Structure formats: structure tokens, C-alpha cells
Amino acid sequence: MNPLRSLQRRVFGGLKPLRVVYLISDTPDAAFYFGLLDHLDRTKLELHIVVLNARPSGTRLETFCRERGLPFYAVRFRGKRDFATAFAQVLGLLIGIRPWVVHCHML
């Protein structure tokens, strides 16, 4: 049995996509993420992208996600001074989104 299918909820006789938050740190070359996000099955996964970055917006990854209709959230993080604020923002996003899976790629 497909493990992804076993995690999906049965709602009104059908399968609901698994809600996944992809939490990553900002990277100048996001080519890996472009390929990954293009090849994931959007009928089985409801993806939400959360990026911790020093720039408020306008990254290549943000443009890529918005063009494909993926929910994208940018959290400003420039180092230790932003830790408490960034933590609170990410926690608020997670409470609002209520994901089943949180997948992290932090550098």
C-alpha cells in the first residue's frame, strides 16, 4: 500500500490531499526546489511553502510558486536578532495552516 495514500483522510467518500508545509531557508540558487515542486503530485499533496529569508519578498522561488498557484509565505530572518519574531510568525502560520507534515530544509 502506498504510504501517502494511507495518510490521506477519507472525506465524504473521497480522498483529501495531504496538507504539507515545506519550510526552507533562503537559498540564492533555488533550481533544486523548482524541479522538486514541479514534480510533486498536487492532487495528493496540498503544498504550502514557508521561506525564512533576509529579503522581505521578490525572490525567484516566490515568483515560481506564485506562477504555479502554490501558497507562499516569506518570514524575515536575518539572524539571532529576528529569532523570536520569526519563530512566532512560523508558529502562527503552522497553527493557521494545520499541516499533517512539516518538511524542513534549513541551511
PDB file of C-alpha atoms in Angstrom:
ATOM      1  CA  MET A   1       0.000   0.000   0.000  1.00  0.00           C
ATOM      2  CA  ASN A   2       1.171   3.497  -0.801  1.00  0.00           C
ATOM      3  CA  PRO A   3       2.158   5.209   2.495  1.00  0.00           C
ATOM      4  CA  LEU A   4       0.945   8.577   1.222  1.00  0.00           C
ATOM      5  CA  ARG A   5      -2.466   7.147   0.474  1.00  0.00           C
ATOM      6  CA  SER A   6      -2.708   5.655   3.959  1.00  0.00           C
ATOM      7  CA  LEU A   7      -2.095   9.132   5.462  1.00  0.00           C
ATOM      8  CA  GLN A   8      -4.804  10.802   3.412  1.00  0.00           C
ATOM      9  CA  ARG A   9      -8.130  11.343   5.133  1.00  0.00           C
ATOM     10  CA  ARG A  10     -11.322   9.971   3.741  1.00  0.00           C
ATOM     11  CA  VAL A  11     -13.806  12.808   3.450  1.00  0.00           C
ATOM     12  CA  PHE A  12     -17.282  12.226   2.059  1.00  0.00           C
ATOM     13  CA  GLY A  13     -16.164   9.054   0.292  1.00  0.00           C
ATOM     14  CA  GLY A  14     -13.177  10.671  -1.436  1.00  0.00           C
ATOM     15  CA  LEU A  15      -9.552  11.285  -0.592  1.00  0.00           C
ATOM     16  CA  LYS A  16      -8.475  14.723   0.569  1.00  0.00           C
ATOM     17  CA  PRO A  17      -4.932  15.883  -0.322  1.00  0.00           C
ATOM     18  CA  LEU A  18      -2.352  15.641   2.428  1.00  0.00           C
ATOM     19  CA  ARG A  19      -1.514  19.147   3.719  1.00  0.00           C
ATOM     20  CA  VAL A  20       2.273  19.653   3.748  1.00  0.00           C
ATOM     21  CA  VAL A  21       4.294  22.691   4.826  1.00  0.00           C
ATOM     22  CA  TYR A  22       7.690  22.918   3.152  1.00  0.00           C
ATOM     23  CA  LEU A  23       9.856  25.069   5.464  1.00  0.00           C
ATOM     24  CA  ILE A  24      13.127  26.148   3.888  1.00  0.00           C
ATOM     25  CA  SER A  25      15.808  28.733   4.400  1.00  0.00           C
ATOM     26  CA  ASP A  26      16.544  31.198   1.638  1.00  0.00           C
ATOM     27  CA  THR A  27      18.965  29.994  -0.968  1.00  0.00           C
ATOM     28  CA  PRO A  28      20.335  32.039  -3.870  1.00  0.00           C
ATOM     29  CA  ASP A  29      20.088  29.103  -6.288  1.00  0.00           C
ATOM     30  CA  ALA A  30      16.657  27.530  -5.904  1.00  0.00           C
ATOM     31  CA  ALA A  31      16.876  25.318  -9.013  1.00  0.00           C
ATOM     32  CA  PHE A  32      16.575  22.160  -6.893  1.00  0.00           C
ATOM     33  CA  TYR A  33      13.304  23.390  -5.411  1.00  0.00           C
ATOM     34  CA  PHE A  34      11.953  24.350  -8.838  1.00  0.00           C
ATOM     35  CA  GLY A  35      12.369  20.792 -10.082  1.00  0.00           C
ATOM     36  CA  LEU A  36      11.043  19.258  -6.887  1.00  0.00           C
ATOM     37  CA  LEU A  37       7.918  21.399  -6.730  1.00  0.00           C
ATOM     38  CA  ASP A  38       7.147  20.800 -10.401  1.00  0.00           C
ATOM     39  CA  HIS A  39       7.264  17.016  -9.995  1.00  0.00           C
ATOM     40  CA  LEU A  40       5.192  16.588  -6.828  1.00  0.00           C
ATOM     41  CA  ASP A  41       1.646  15.345  -7.388  1.00  0.00           C
ATOM     42  CA  ARG A  42      -0.627  18.265  -6.488  1.00  0.00           C
ATOM     43  CA  THR A  43      -3.705  16.006  -6.454  1.00  0.00           C
ATOM     44  CA  LYS A  44      -2.246  14.111  -3.483  1.00  0.00           C
ATOM     45  CA  LEU A  45      -0.427  16.969  -1.746  1.00  0.00           C
ATOM     46  CA  GLU A  46      -1.619  20.414  -0.710  1.00  0.00           C
ATOM     47  CA  LEU A  47       1.708  22.245  -0.526  1.00  0.00           C
ATOM     48  CA  HIS A  48       2.412  25.419   1.446  1.00  0.00           C
ATOM     49  CA  ILE A  49       5.885  26.960   1.068  1.00  0.00           C
ATOM     50  CA  VAL A  50       7.367  28.902   4.006  1.00  0.00           C
ATOM     51  CA  VAL A  51      10.738  30.559   3.408  1.00  0.00           C
ATOM     52  CA  LEU A  52      12.952  32.116   6.082  1.00  0.00           C
ATOM     53  CA  ASN A  53      14.931  34.831   4.333  1.00  0.00           C
ATOM     54  CA  ALA A  54      16.681  38.146   4.812  1.00  0.00           C
ATOM     55  CA  ARG A  55      14.784  39.803   1.948  1.00  0.00           C
ATOM     56  CA  PRO A  56      11.116  40.614   2.522  1.00  0.00           C
ATOM     57  CA  SER A  57       9.944  39.455  -0.921  1.00  0.00           C
ATOM     58  CA  GLY A  58      10.713  39.247  -4.617  1.00  0.00           C
ATOM     59  CA  THR A  59      12.828  36.096  -4.707  1.00  0.00           C
ATOM     60  CA  ARG A  60      12.935  33.728  -7.682  1.00  0.00           C
ATOM     61  CA  LEU A  61      11.352  30.996  -5.563  1.00  0.00           C
ATOM     62  CA  GLU A  62       8.453  33.277  -4.632  1.00  0.00           C
ATOM     63  CA  THR A  63       7.820  34.143  -8.286  1.00  0.00           C
ATOM     64  CA  PHE A  64       7.997  30.458  -9.225  1.00  0.00           C
ATOM     65  CA  CYS A  65       5.473  29.459  -6.533  1.00  0.00           C
ATOM     66  CA  ARG A  66       3.061  32.276  -7.302  1.00  0.00           C
ATOM     67  CA  GLU A  67       3.074  31.398 -11.031  1.00  0.00           C
ATOM     68  CA  ARG A  68       2.052  27.835 -10.142  1.00  0.00           C
ATOM     69  CA  GLY A  69      -0.567  28.819  -7.582  1.00  0.00           C
ATOM     70  CA  LEU A  70       1.333  27.459  -4.568  1.00  0.00           C
ATOM     71  CA  PRO A  71       0.713  29.281  -1.276  1.00  0.00           C
ATOM     72  CA  PHE A  72       3.962  31.086  -0.424  1.00  0.00           C
ATOM     73  CA  TYR A  73       4.860  32.753   2.868  1.00  0.00           C
ATOM     74  CA  ALA A  74       8.047  34.763   3.443  1.00  0.00           C
ATOM     75  CA  VAL A  75       9.256  35.182   7.019  1.00  0.00           C
ATOM     76  CA  ARG A  76      12.005  37.745   7.560  1.00  0.00           C
ATOM     77  CA  PHE A  77      15.012  36.204   9.305  1.00  0.00           C
ATOM     78  CA  ARG A  78      18.378  37.957   9.330  1.00  0.00           C
ATOM     79  CA  GLY A  79      19.967  36.180  12.279  1.00  0.00           C
ATOM     80  CA  LYS A  80      19.683  35.912  16.045  1.00  0.00           C
ATOM     81  CA  ARG A  81      18.007  39.286  16.448  1.00  0.00           C
ATOM     82  CA  ASP A  82      14.990  38.076  14.441  1.00  0.00           C
ATOM     83  CA  PHE A  83      14.705  34.645  16.079  1.00  0.00           C
ATOM     84  CA  ALA A  84      11.777  35.355  18.423  1.00  0.00           C
ATOM     85  CA  THR A  85       9.763  37.226  15.804  1.00  0.00           C
ATOM     86  CA  ALA A  86      10.416  34.632  13.090  1.00  0.00           C
ATOM     87  CA  PHE A  87       9.575  31.786  15.480  1.00  0.00           C
ATOM     88  CA  ALA A  88       6.269  33.437  16.395  1.00  0.00           C
ATOM     89  CA  GLN A  89       5.408  34.031  12.723  1.00  0.00           C
ATOM     90  CA  VAL A  90       6.203  30.436  11.717  1.00  0.00           C
ATOM     91  CA  LEU A  91       4.228  29.091  14.684  1.00  0.00           C
ATOM     92  CA  GLY A  92       1.280  31.291  13.709  1.00  0.00           C
ATOM     93  CA  LEU A  93       1.443  30.003  10.132  1.00  0.00           C
ATOM     94  CA  LEU A  94       1.561  26.393  11.306  1.00  0.00           C
ATOM     95  CA  ILE A  95      -1.429  26.922  13.596  1.00  0.00           C
ATOM     96  CA  GLY A  96      -3.356  28.553  10.743  1.00  0.00           C
ATOM     97  CA  ILE A  97      -2.450  26.008   8.067  1.00  0.00           C
ATOM     98  CA  ARG A  98      -2.728  22.953  10.357  1.00  0.00           C
ATOM     99  CA  PRO A  99      -0.446  20.697   8.291  1.00  0.00           C
ATOM    100  CA  TRP A 100      -0.162  16.953   8.626  1.00  0.00           C
ATOM    101  CA  VAL A 101       3.517  17.080   7.662  1.00  0.00           C
ATOM    102  CA  VAL A 102       6.193  19.766   8.117  1.00  0.00           C
ATOM    103  CA  HIS A 103       9.226  19.152   5.911  1.00  0.00           C
ATOM    104  CA  CYS A 104      12.299  21.304   6.595  1.00  0.00           C
ATOM    105  CA  HIS A 105      15.413  22.201   4.611  1.00  0.00           C
ATOM    106  CA  MET A 106      17.447  24.608   6.694  1.00  0.00           C
ATOM    107  CA  LEU A 107      20.956  25.795   5.846  1.00  0.00           C
TER     108      LEU A 107
END
